[in-house]
């Protein structure tokens, strides 16, 4: 046990974890003890401790996604007591610390659940459907060849800030996992808004929004009912104003197409 | 791009048809308030209104279209959403979703049922067991006041109307603010205002409409 454990007093927790050996196998909840957890452990480190015990006991460790462990990659993903990433403001699961829990707590740990995110194993889901949305969104027209001058295209400070706010999305999929409709509108809204705000992204803006909306349906995501659960769960503070922007961009593109101001927008299927 | 099958196209249609119905709900409530001016009040209002058949029938046509589009799309959307999120979490904890928001399809379907019932009750006047005694004033003018007062004198009828208005309240306490997001007008600055506007307006509907059956049932008007 680490030095912290003796310094701060440790806690023992009861974990109720979703275990599923393969995508097509039935899953079930299993109960585990997490012993000797310090307040400094992150949630993922707490799972590491449990997994070490499981491995020592000759059992299968709990599979979970992770990479950077510093809140920037978007890999970590589990629903903790009913809320993706555990429900603390602007906190990914890897940045959720065990000081938020008390000795003796029972913690339910489940994978993201949505039709578009099939479970691969335990807490690991396939989020390839989000990549499909990005693919459908296509490209941004820009000059290639010689390195362009840094300030050749001027972008105002407010526009740059707005685009940066949208670009904070790390693609974790918590918004989909939190949505009662399994919709990806916050993710798509952030991408569409980020690009539609900038001169480079405006060229293909109508095509992009049409393609992303169609791809969301193709990938099995649901529709938006304006519950705003996504905003509540997003670890990066992405606001639903970007969904309003998505709706606006879609309506604008549809109008321009119907009056013939732009050519028919063909939304290619993402597959 | 498609208005009636792309997700956001349908959302915009839901919002516009919803808003059209809200406009009607405002007008209908203001008209109904004439009942508090007594029999002469509402009967004069009814007579004037039916003296404008073009307005009446244009409104009916627009409302019929709005209700049908709203109804069909809402069922399609809800079925799709249930399919997109088939598995519930073991712990049911929501951060932002409200009871009203989560039950839009049920409050909506009950409202749809109420609209049909209400038309058969007071417009077509042929609900079995709730037949309206058709009365006329001495002048020969149709007595709306007597019809309404007679109907709401019965506790069960008043209850059906009050419960339906509770459904309207729930539906619109989520629905009104929701339309602003659907058509893309929302941002962090405007949102609190839209939410407040929706809450206030839906409470006004609840009180305004709910007061009529209750006032009659408890004998405050109609005597
Ligand atoms: C005829 C029966 C009705 C049904 C089945 C119904 C159903 C629904 C449903 C399921 C939604 C949410 C859709 C979603 O998930 O995005 C909704 C939204 C809404 N409804 Fe209804 N409804 C009905 C009648 C009404 C009436 C009579 C009004 C107005 C007086 C109304 C006003 C609204 C509004 C304003 C919204 C919000 C639209 C938006 O989110 O943009 N509805 N309705
Ligand atoms: S919008 Fe937020 S919750 Fe959704 S994928 Fe991006 S960072 Fe994750
Ligand atoms: S592991 Fe990278 S964000 Fe959590």
Coordinates of C-alpha atoms and ligand atoms in Angstrom, one line a residue:
Chain A
X1 CA 0.0 0.0 0.0
X2 CA 1.3 3.5 -0.8
X3 CA 2.5 6.0 1.7
X4 CA -0.7 8.0 1.2
X5 CA -2.8 5.1 2.5
X6 CA -1.2 5.3 5.9
X7 CA -1.2 9.1 6.0
X8 CA -4.8 9.7 5.2
X9 CA -6.7 6.7 6.3
X10 CA -8.0 4.5 3.6
X11 CA -11.5 3.5 2.7
X12 CA -13.2 0.3 1.6
X13 CA -15.8 0.5 -1.1
X14 CA -18.4 -1.9 -2.6
X15 CA -18.3 -1.9 -6.4
X16 CA -21.2 -3.2 -8.4
X17 CA -19.7 -3.6 -11.9
X18 CA -21.1 -4.5 -15.2
X19 CA -19.3 -7.6 -16.5
X20 CA -19.7 -8.8 -20.1
X21 CA -17.2 -11.1 -21.7
X22 CA -18.0 -10.3 -25.4
X23 CA -20.4 -8.1 -27.5
X24 CA -22.8 -10.9 -28.1
X25 CA -22.7 -12.4 -24.6
X26 CA -25.2 -11.5 -21.9
X27 CA -23.8 -9.3 -19.2
X28 CA -24.5 -9.1 -15.5
X29 CA -23.6 -7.1 -12.4
X30 CA -20.8 -8.5 -10.2
X31 CA -19.9 -7.2 -6.7
X32 CA -16.4 -6.5 -5.7
X33 CA -14.6 -5.0 -2.6
X34 CA -12.2 -2.2 -3.2
X35 CA -9.9 -2.2 -0.2
X36 CA -7.4 0.3 1.0
X37 CA -8.4 3.1 -1.4
X38 CA -6.9 6.6 -0.6
X39 CA -8.6 9.9 -1.3
X40 CA -5.8 10.6 -3.7
X41 CA -6.5 7.7 -6.0
X42 CA -8.3 8.7 -9.2
X43 CA -11.3 6.6 -10.1
X44 CA -9.2 4.7 -12.7
X45 CA -6.4 4.1 -10.2
X46 CA -9.0 2.7 -7.8
X47 CA -10.0 0.2 -10.6
X48 CA -6.3 -0.6 -11.1
X49 CA -6.1 -1.6 -7.4
X50 CA -9.2 -3.8 -7.7
X51 CA -7.9 -5.3 -10.9
X52 CA -4.5 -6.2 -9.3
X53 CA -6.4 -8.1 -6.6
X54 CA -8.5 -9.8 -9.3
X55 CA -5.5 -10.9 -11.2
X56 CA -3.8 -12.2 -8.0
X57 CA -6.9 -14.2 -7.3
X58 CA -6.8 -15.6 -10.8
X59 CA -9.9 -13.8 -12.0
X60 CA -10.5 -11.7 -15.2
X61 CA -9.7 -8.0 -14.5
X62 CA -12.4 -5.4 -15.3
X63 CA -11.8 -4.1 -18.8
X64 CA -12.1 -0.3 -19.1
X65 CA -11.0 2.3 -21.6
X66 CA -8.3 4.9 -20.7
X67 CA -5.3 6.6 -22.2
X68 CA -4.0 10.0 -21.1
X69 CA -5.4 9.9 -17.6
X70 CA -5.3 13.7 -17.5
X71 CA -8.6 14.6 -19.0
X72 CA -7.7 15.4 -22.6
X73 CA -8.0 12.3 -24.7
X74 CA -11.6 11.3 -24.2
X75 CA -11.0 7.6 -23.8
X76 CA -12.1 7.0 -20.2
X77 CA -15.8 6.2 -20.0
X78 CA -18.0 4.7 -17.4
X79 CA -21.3 5.6 -15.9
X80 CA -20.8 6.0 -12.1
X81 CA -24.0 5.8 -10.0
X82 CA -26.1 6.7 -13.1
X83 CA -24.1 9.6 -14.5
X84 CA -21.4 9.4 -17.1
X85 CA -18.0 10.3 -15.6
X86 CA -19.7 10.4 -12.2
X87 CA -21.4 13.8 -12.5
X88 CA -18.9 16.3 -11.1
X89 CA -18.6 19.5 -13.2
X90 CA -15.9 19.5 -15.9
X91 CA -14.5 16.2 -14.6
X92 CA -13.6 13.2 -16.7
X93 CA -13.5 9.8 -15.0
X94 CA -9.7 9.8 -14.9
X95 CA -9.8 13.2 -13.1
X96 CA -12.5 12.1 -10.6
X97 CA -10.8 11.5 -7.3
X98 CA -11.8 9.1 -4.6
X99 CA -12.1 12.0 -2.1
X100 CA -15.5 12.5 -3.6
X101 CA -16.5 9.2 -2.0
X102 CA -16.9 8.0 1.6
X103 CA -15.7 4.8 3.3
X104 CA -18.3 2.1 2.8
X105 CA -20.0 3.7 -0.3
X106 CA -21.6 1.4 -2.8
X107 CA -20.7 2.4 -6.3
X108 CA -22.5 1.2 -9.5
X109 CA -20.2 1.2 -12.5
X110 CA -21.7 0.6 -16.0
X111 CA -20.6 1.1 -19.6
X112 CA -22.0 3.9 -21.8
X113 CA -25.3 2.6 -23.0
X114 CA -26.7 3.6 -26.4
X115 CA -27.6 1.7 -29.5
X116 CA -24.8 3.5 -31.4
X117 CA -22.2 2.3 -28.8
X118 CA -22.2 -1.5 -28.7
X119 CA -20.5 -3.0 -25.7
X120 CA -17.2 -4.7 -26.5
X121 CA -16.3 -6.0 -23.1
X122 CA -17.2 -4.9 -19.5
X123 CA -17.0 -1.1 -19.5
X124 CA -15.5 -0.8 -23.0
X125 CA -17.8 0.3 -25.8
X126 CA -17.2 0.9 -29.5
X127 CA -17.4 4.6 -30.1
X128 CA -16.5 4.2 -33.8
X129 CA -19.9 5.7 -34.7
X130 CA -18.6 9.2 -33.5
X131 CA -15.7 8.7 -36.0
X132 CA -18.2 8.0 -38.7
X133 CA -19.9 11.3 -38.0
X134 CA -16.6 13.1 -38.3
X135 CA -15.9 11.3 -41.6
X136 CA -19.4 12.2 -42.9
X137 CA -18.6 15.9 -42.1
X138 CA -16.0 15.8 -44.8
X139 CA -13.2 18.2 -45.3
X140 CA -12.4 21.8 -45.0
X141 CA -11.3 23.6 -48.2
X142 CA -7.9 25.3 -47.8
X143 CA -4.9 26.1 -49.9
X144 CA -2.2 23.4 -50.1
X145 CA 1.2 23.9 -51.5
X146 CA 3.4 26.7 -50.1
X147 CA 3.0 27.4 -46.4
X148 CA 0.3 30.1 -46.2
X149 CA 1.0 33.3 -44.3
X150 CA -0.2 32.9 -40.7
X151 CA -2.5 35.9 -40.9
X152 CA -3.6 35.5 -44.5
X153 CA -7.1 34.7 -43.3
X154 CA -8.2 37.0 -40.5
X155 CA -10.3 35.6 -37.7
X156 CA -11.8 37.9 -35.1
X157 CA -11.1 37.3 -31.4
X158 CA -14.7 36.6 -30.4
X159 CA -15.0 34.1 -33.3
X160 CA -11.8 32.4 -32.4
X161 CA -12.9 32.1 -28.8
X162 CA -16.3 30.7 -29.8
X163 CA -14.6 28.1 -32.1
X164 CA -12.2 27.2 -29.3
X165 CA -15.0 26.7 -26.8
X166 CA -16.6 24.3 -29.3
X167 CA -13.3 22.6 -30.0
X168 CA -12.9 21.7 -26.4
X169 CA -14.9 18.6 -27.1
X170 CA -12.7 15.5 -26.5
X171 CA -15.1 13.1 -28.2
X172 CA -15.7 11.0 -25.1
X173 CA -19.4 10.3 -25.9
X174 CA -20.7 11.1 -22.4
X175 CA -23.3 13.3 -24.0
X176 CA -24.7 10.2 -25.9
X177 CA -24.5 8.0 -22.8
X178 CA -26.3 10.7 -20.8
X179 CA -29.0 11.3 -23.4
X180 CA -32.4 9.6 -22.7
X181 CA -32.6 9.4 -26.5
X182 CA -29.1 8.1 -27.2
X183 CA -28.5 11.2 -29.4
X184 CA -25.2 12.7 -30.4
X185 CA -26.4 16.3 -30.9
X186 CA -24.0 17.9 -28.5
X187 CA -21.0 16.2 -30.1
X188 CA -22.3 17.1 -33.6
X189 CA -23.3 20.5 -32.5
X190 CA -19.8 21.3 -31.2
X191 CA -18.2 20.1 -34.5
X192 CA -20.6 21.9 -36.8
X193 CA -20.4 25.1 -34.7
X194 CA -16.6 25.1 -34.5
X195 CA -16.2 24.9 -38.3
X196 CA -19.2 27.1 -39.3
X197 CA -17.8 29.9 -37.1
X198 CA -14.5 30.0 -39.0
X199 CA -13.9 31.3 -42.6
X200 CA -12.3 28.0 -43.7
X201 CA -15.2 26.0 -42.4
X202 CA -17.9 28.2 -43.9
X203 CA -17.2 27.0 -47.5
X204 CA -18.8 23.5 -47.0
X205 CA -21.1 24.4 -44.0
X206 CA -24.4 23.4 -45.6
X207 CA -23.0 20.1 -46.9
X208 CA -21.4 19.4 -43.6
X209 CA -24.5 19.9 -41.5
X210 CA -26.7 17.9 -43.9
X211 CA -24.2 15.0 -43.9
X212 CA -23.8 14.9 -40.2
X213 CA -27.5 14.9 -39.5
X214 CA -28.0 12.1 -42.0
X215 CA -25.0 10.2 -40.6
X216 CA -26.4 10.4 -37.0
X217 CA -29.6 8.6 -38.2
X218 CA -27.5 6.0 -40.1
X219 CA -25.4 5.3 -37.1
X220 CA -28.4 4.7 -34.9
X221 CA -28.3 7.9 -32.8
X222 CA -31.6 9.3 -31.6
X223 CA -33.2 12.7 -31.9
X224 CA -32.9 15.7 -29.5
X225 CA -35.8 16.3 -27.1
X226 CA -34.0 19.3 -25.4
X227 CA -33.6 17.6 -22.1
X228 CA -30.0 19.0 -21.8
X229 CA -28.7 16.0 -20.0
X230 CA -25.7 16.1 -22.3
X231 CA -24.7 19.5 -21.1
X232 CA -25.0 18.3 -17.5
X233 CA -22.7 15.3 -18.1
X234 CA -20.1 16.9 -20.5
X235 CA -16.7 16.9 -18.8
X236 CA -15.6 19.8 -21.0
X237 CA -18.5 22.2 -20.4
X238 CA -19.8 22.1 -24.0
X239 CA -23.0 24.1 -24.0
X240 CA -26.3 23.3 -25.6
X241 CA -26.0 26.6 -27.4
X242 CA -24.0 24.6 -29.9
X243 CA -27.0 22.4 -30.5
X244 CA -29.1 25.5 -31.1
X245 CA -26.4 26.5 -33.7
X246 CA -26.6 23.1 -35.2
X247 CA -30.4 23.5 -35.6
X248 CA -29.9 26.9 -37.1
X249 CA -27.2 25.8 -39.5
X250 CA -29.5 22.9 -40.6
X251 CA -32.5 25.1 -41.1
X252 CA -30.5 27.7 -43.0
X253 CA -29.0 25.0 -45.3
X254 CA -32.5 23.5 -45.9
X255 CA -34.0 26.9 -46.7
X256 CA -31.1 27.8 -49.1
X257 CA -31.5 24.4 -50.8
X258 CA -35.3 24.7 -51.2
X259 CA -35.1 28.1 -52.8
X260 CA -32.4 27.0 -55.1
X261 CA -29.7 29.3 -53.7
X262 CA -27.3 26.3 -53.3
X263 CA -27.3 23.1 -55.2
X264 CA -29.0 20.0 -53.7
X265 CA -27.1 19.0 -50.7
X266 CA -26.3 15.3 -51.0
X267 CA -25.7 13.7 -47.7
X268 CA -23.5 10.7 -48.5
X269 CA -24.1 7.8 -46.2
X270 CA -21.2 7.4 -43.7
X271 CA -20.7 3.7 -44.4
Chain B
X1 CA -32.1 17.5 -47.1
X2 CA -35.6 16.7 -45.9
X3 CA -37.9 18.6 -43.6
X4 CA -40.1 15.7 -42.6
X5 CA -37.6 12.9 -42.2
X6 CA -34.3 14.4 -41.2
X7 CA -34.0 14.6 -37.4
X8 CA -33.7 18.4 -37.1
X9 CA -36.2 19.1 -39.9
X10 CA -38.8 17.2 -37.9
X11 CA -37.8 19.0 -34.7
X12 CA -38.4 22.3 -36.4
X13 CA -41.8 21.1 -37.6
X14 CA -42.6 20.0 -34.0
X15 CA -41.7 23.4 -32.7
X16 CA -43.6 25.4 -35.3
X17 CA -46.8 23.3 -35.0
X18 CA -46.4 23.4 -31.2
X19 CA -46.1 27.2 -31.3
X20 CA -49.2 27.5 -33.6
X21 CA -51.2 25.5 -31.1
X22 CA -49.9 27.7 -28.3
X23 CA -51.1 30.8 -30.2
X24 CA -54.5 29.2 -30.4
X25 CA -54.4 28.3 -26.7
X26 CA -53.8 32.0 -26.0
X27 CA -56.6 33.2 -28.1
X28 CA -59.0 30.6 -26.9
X29 CA -58.3 31.4 -23.3
X30 CA -58.8 35.1 -23.8
X31 CA -62.1 34.4 -25.5
X32 CA -63.2 32.1 -22.7
X33 CA -62.5 34.7 -20.1
X34 CA -65.7 36.4 -21.3
X35 CA -67.5 33.8 -19.2
X36 CA -66.5 35.8 -16.1
X37 CA -68.6 38.6 -17.5
X38 CA -71.6 36.4 -17.2
X39 CA -74.1 34.9 -19.6
X40 CA -74.3 38.0 -21.8
X41 CA -70.5 38.2 -22.0
X42 CA -69.8 34.8 -23.4
X43 CA -72.9 34.5 -25.4
X44 CA -72.1 37.8 -27.2
X45 CA -68.5 36.7 -27.7
X46 CA -69.8 33.4 -29.2
X47 CA -72.2 35.1 -31.5
X48 CA -69.6 37.6 -32.7
X49 CA -67.1 34.8 -33.3
X50 CA -69.5 32.7 -35.3
X51 CA -70.4 35.8 -37.4
X52 CA -66.9 35.4 -38.8
X53 CA -67.0 32.0 -40.5
X54 CA -63.9 32.6 -42.5
X55 CA -61.8 33.2 -39.4
X56 CA -63.4 30.2 -37.6
X57 CA -62.8 27.8 -40.5
X58 CA -59.3 29.1 -41.3
X59 CA -58.3 28.6 -37.7
X60 CA -59.9 25.1 -37.6
X61 CA -58.0 24.1 -40.8
X62 CA -54.6 25.4 -39.6
X63 CA -55.2 23.7 -36.2
X64 CA -56.2 20.4 -37.8
X65 CA -53.0 20.4 -39.9
X66 CA -50.8 21.4 -37.0
X67 CA -52.3 18.7 -34.7
X68 CA -51.9 16.0 -37.3
X69 CA -48.3 16.8 -38.2
X70 CA -47.4 17.3 -34.5
X71 CA -49.1 14.0 -33.5
X72 CA -47.7 11.8 -36.2
X73 CA -44.1 13.2 -35.9
X74 CA -44.1 13.0 -32.1
X75 CA -45.0 9.3 -32.2
X76 CA -42.3 8.6 -34.9
X77 CA -39.7 10.6 -33.0
X78 CA -40.5 8.9 -29.7
X79 CA -40.4 5.4 -31.1
X80 CA -37.0 6.2 -32.7
X81 CA -35.6 7.6 -29.5
X82 CA -36.7 4.6 -27.5
X83 CA -34.9 2.4 -30.0
X84 CA -31.8 4.5 -29.9
X85 CA -31.5 4.0 -26.1
X86 CA -32.9 0.6 -25.3
X87 CA -31.2 -0.1 -22.0
X88 CA -31.7 1.9 -18.8
X89 CA -29.0 2.3 -16.2
X90 CA -29.2 0.5 -12.9
X91 CA -29.1 3.8 -11.1
X92 CA -31.7 6.3 -12.4
X93 CA -30.2 9.7 -11.8
X94 CA -30.9 12.6 -14.1
X95 CA -29.0 15.9 -14.0
X96 CA -31.2 18.2 -16.0
X97 CA -34.2 16.3 -17.5
X98 CA -37.5 17.2 -15.9
X99 CA -40.6 15.1 -15.2
X100 CA -42.5 17.2 -17.8
X101 CA -39.8 16.8 -20.4
X102 CA -39.6 13.0 -19.9
X103 CA -43.3 12.6 -20.2
X104 CA -44.1 14.7 -23.3
X105 CA -45.5 11.8 -25.3
X106 CA -47.9 10.8 -22.5
X107 CA -49.1 14.3 -21.6
X108 CA -49.3 14.9 -25.4
X109 CA -51.4 11.8 -26.1
X110 CA -53.7 12.7 -23.2
X111 CA -54.1 16.2 -24.7
X112 CA -54.8 14.7 -28.1
X113 CA -57.5 12.6 -26.5
X114 CA -58.8 15.6 -24.7
X115 CA -59.0 17.7 -27.9
X116 CA -61.2 15.0 -29.6
X117 CA -63.4 14.7 -26.5
X118 CA -63.7 18.5 -26.1
X119 CA -64.8 18.9 -29.7
X120 CA -67.4 16.2 -29.3
X121 CA -68.5 17.7 -26.0
X122 CA -69.0 21.4 -26.7
X123 CA -68.6 21.8 -30.5
X124 CA -70.4 18.7 -31.9
X125 CA -72.2 18.2 -28.7
X126 CA -72.7 14.4 -28.9
X127 CA -70.7 12.7 -26.1
X128 CA -72.8 9.7 -25.0
X129 CA -73.9 10.3 -21.4
X130 CA -72.9 13.9 -21.5
X131 CA -75.6 15.2 -23.9
X132 CA -76.0 18.9 -23.9
X133 CA -79.4 20.3 -23.3
X134 CA -79.6 22.8 -26.1
X135 CA -80.9 26.0 -24.7
X136 CA -81.5 29.4 -26.2
X137 CA -81.8 32.8 -24.6
X138 CA -85.1 34.6 -25.0
X139 CA -83.6 36.5 -28.0
X140 CA -83.2 33.1 -29.7
X141 CA -79.4 33.3 -29.3
X142 CA -77.6 30.1 -28.5
X143 CA -76.9 30.0 -24.8
X144 CA -73.2 29.0 -24.5
X145 CA -73.2 30.0 -20.8
X146 CA -76.0 27.6 -19.9
X147 CA -74.3 24.8 -21.8
X148 CA -70.9 25.3 -20.0
X149 CA -72.4 26.0 -16.6
X150 CA -74.6 22.9 -16.9
X151 CA -71.7 20.7 -17.9
X152 CA -69.3 21.8 -15.2
X153 CA -71.9 21.6 -12.5
X154 CA -71.1 17.9 -12.6
X155 CA -67.9 17.1 -10.6
X156 CA -66.7 14.4 -12.9
X157 CA -66.8 16.7 -16.0
X158 CA -65.1 19.5 -14.2
X159 CA -62.4 17.0 -13.0
X160 CA -61.8 15.7 -16.6
X161 CA -61.2 19.3 -17.7
X162 CA -59.0 20.3 -14.8
X163 CA -56.8 17.2 -15.2
X164 CA -56.5 17.9 -18.9
X165 CA -55.4 21.4 -18.1
X166 CA -52.8 19.9 -15.8
X167 CA -51.6 17.9 -18.8
X168 CA -51.5 21.1 -20.9
X169 CA -49.5 22.8 -18.1
X170 CA -46.9 19.9 -18.0
X171 CA -46.6 19.7 -21.8
X172 CA -46.0 23.4 -22.2
X173 CA -43.8 23.9 -19.2
X174 CA -41.3 21.9 -21.1
X175 CA -42.6 22.6 -24.6
X176 CA -42.6 26.4 -24.8
X177 CA -38.9 26.9 -23.8
X178 CA -38.0 23.9 -25.9
X179 CA -39.3 25.5 -29.2
X180 CA -36.7 28.3 -28.9
X181 CA -33.9 25.8 -28.7
X182 CA -35.4 23.8 -31.6
X183 CA -35.5 26.7 -34.0
X184 CA -32.0 27.7 -32.9
X185 CA -32.6 30.9 -30.9
X186 CA -31.1 29.7 -27.6
X187 CA -27.9 30.7 -26.0
X188 CA -26.7 31.0 -22.4
X189 CA -27.9 34.6 -22.2
X190 CA -31.4 34.0 -23.6
X191 CA -32.1 30.6 -22.2
X192 CA -33.1 31.6 -18.6
X193 CA -35.6 34.1 -20.1
X194 CA -37.1 31.5 -22.4
X195 CA -37.4 29.0 -19.5
X196 CA -39.1 31.7 -17.3
X197 CA -41.4 32.7 -20.2
X198 CA -42.5 29.1 -20.7
X199 CA -43.1 28.5 -17.0
X200 CA -45.1 31.7 -16.5
X201 CA -47.2 31.2 -19.7
X202 CA -48.0 27.6 -18.8
X203 CA -49.0 28.5 -15.3
X204 CA -51.3 31.3 -16.8
X205 CA -52.9 28.7 -19.0
X206 CA -53.4 26.4 -16.0
X207 CA -55.0 29.1 -13.9
X208 CA -57.0 30.7 -16.7
X209 CA -58.5 27.5 -18.1
X210 CA -58.7 25.7 -14.8
X211 CA -60.6 28.5 -13.2
X212 CA -63.7 28.1 -15.4
X213 CA -64.7 24.5 -14.4
X214 CA -63.7 25.1 -10.8
X215 CA -65.5 28.4 -10.5
X216 CA -68.7 26.8 -11.9
X217 CA -68.4 23.7 -9.8
X218 CA -68.0 25.7 -6.6
X219 CA -70.8 28.0 -7.5
X220 CA -68.8 31.2 -8.0
X221 CA -70.4 31.8 -11.4
X222 CA -73.3 30.2 -13.1
X223 CA -75.9 30.9 -10.5
Ligands
LIG1 C1 -52.1 15.9 -30.2 C2 -51.5 15.3 -29.2 C3 -50.0 15.7 -28.9 C4 -49.0 14.9 -28.8 C5 -49.0 13.4 -29.0 C6 -47.8 15.6 -28.5 C7 -46.6 15.1 -28.3 C8 -45.4 15.8 -28.2 C9 -44.1 15.3 -27.9 C10 -43.8 13.8 -27.8 C11 -43.2 16.3 -27.9 C12 -41.7 16.3 -27.7 C13 -41.0 15.9 -28.9 C14 -39.6 15.6 -28.7 O1 -39.2 14.6 -28.1 O2 -38.8 16.4 -29.2 C15 -44.0 17.5 -28.0 C16 -43.5 18.8 -28.1 C17 -44.2 19.9 -28.0 N1 -45.6 20.0 -28.0 FE1 -46.9 18.5 -28.2 N2 -48.2 16.9 -28.4 C18 -49.5 17.1 -28.6 C19 -50.3 18.2 -28.5 C20 -49.8 19.5 -28.2 C21 -50.6 20.6 -28.0 C22 -52.1 20.7 -28.0 C23 -49.7 21.7 -27.9 C24 -50.0 23.1 -27.6 C25 -51.0 23.6 -27.1 C26 -48.4 21.1 -28.0 C27 -47.2 21.9 -27.9 C28 -46.0 21.4 -27.9 C29 -44.8 22.2 -27.9 C30 -44.7 23.7 -27.8 C31 -43.7 21.3 -28.0 C32 -42.2 21.6 -28.0 C33 -41.6 21.5 -29.4 C34 -40.1 21.5 -29.4 O3 -39.5 20.8 -28.6 O4 -39.6 22.3 -30.2 N3 -48.5 19.8 -28.2 N4 -45.3 17.2 -28.2
LIG2 S1 -19.6 17.2 -26.2 FE1 -18.7 16.8 -24.1 S2 -19.7 14.8 -23.5 FE2 -20.0 15.0 -25.7 S3 -18.2 14.0 -26.7 FE3 -17.6 16.1 -26.5 S4 -16.6 16.3 -24.5 FE4 -17.6 14.3 -24.5
LIG3 S1 -8.1 8.9 -19.9 FE1 -7.9 10.6 -21.3 S2 -9.6 11.8 -20.7 FE2 -9.7 10.3 -19.2

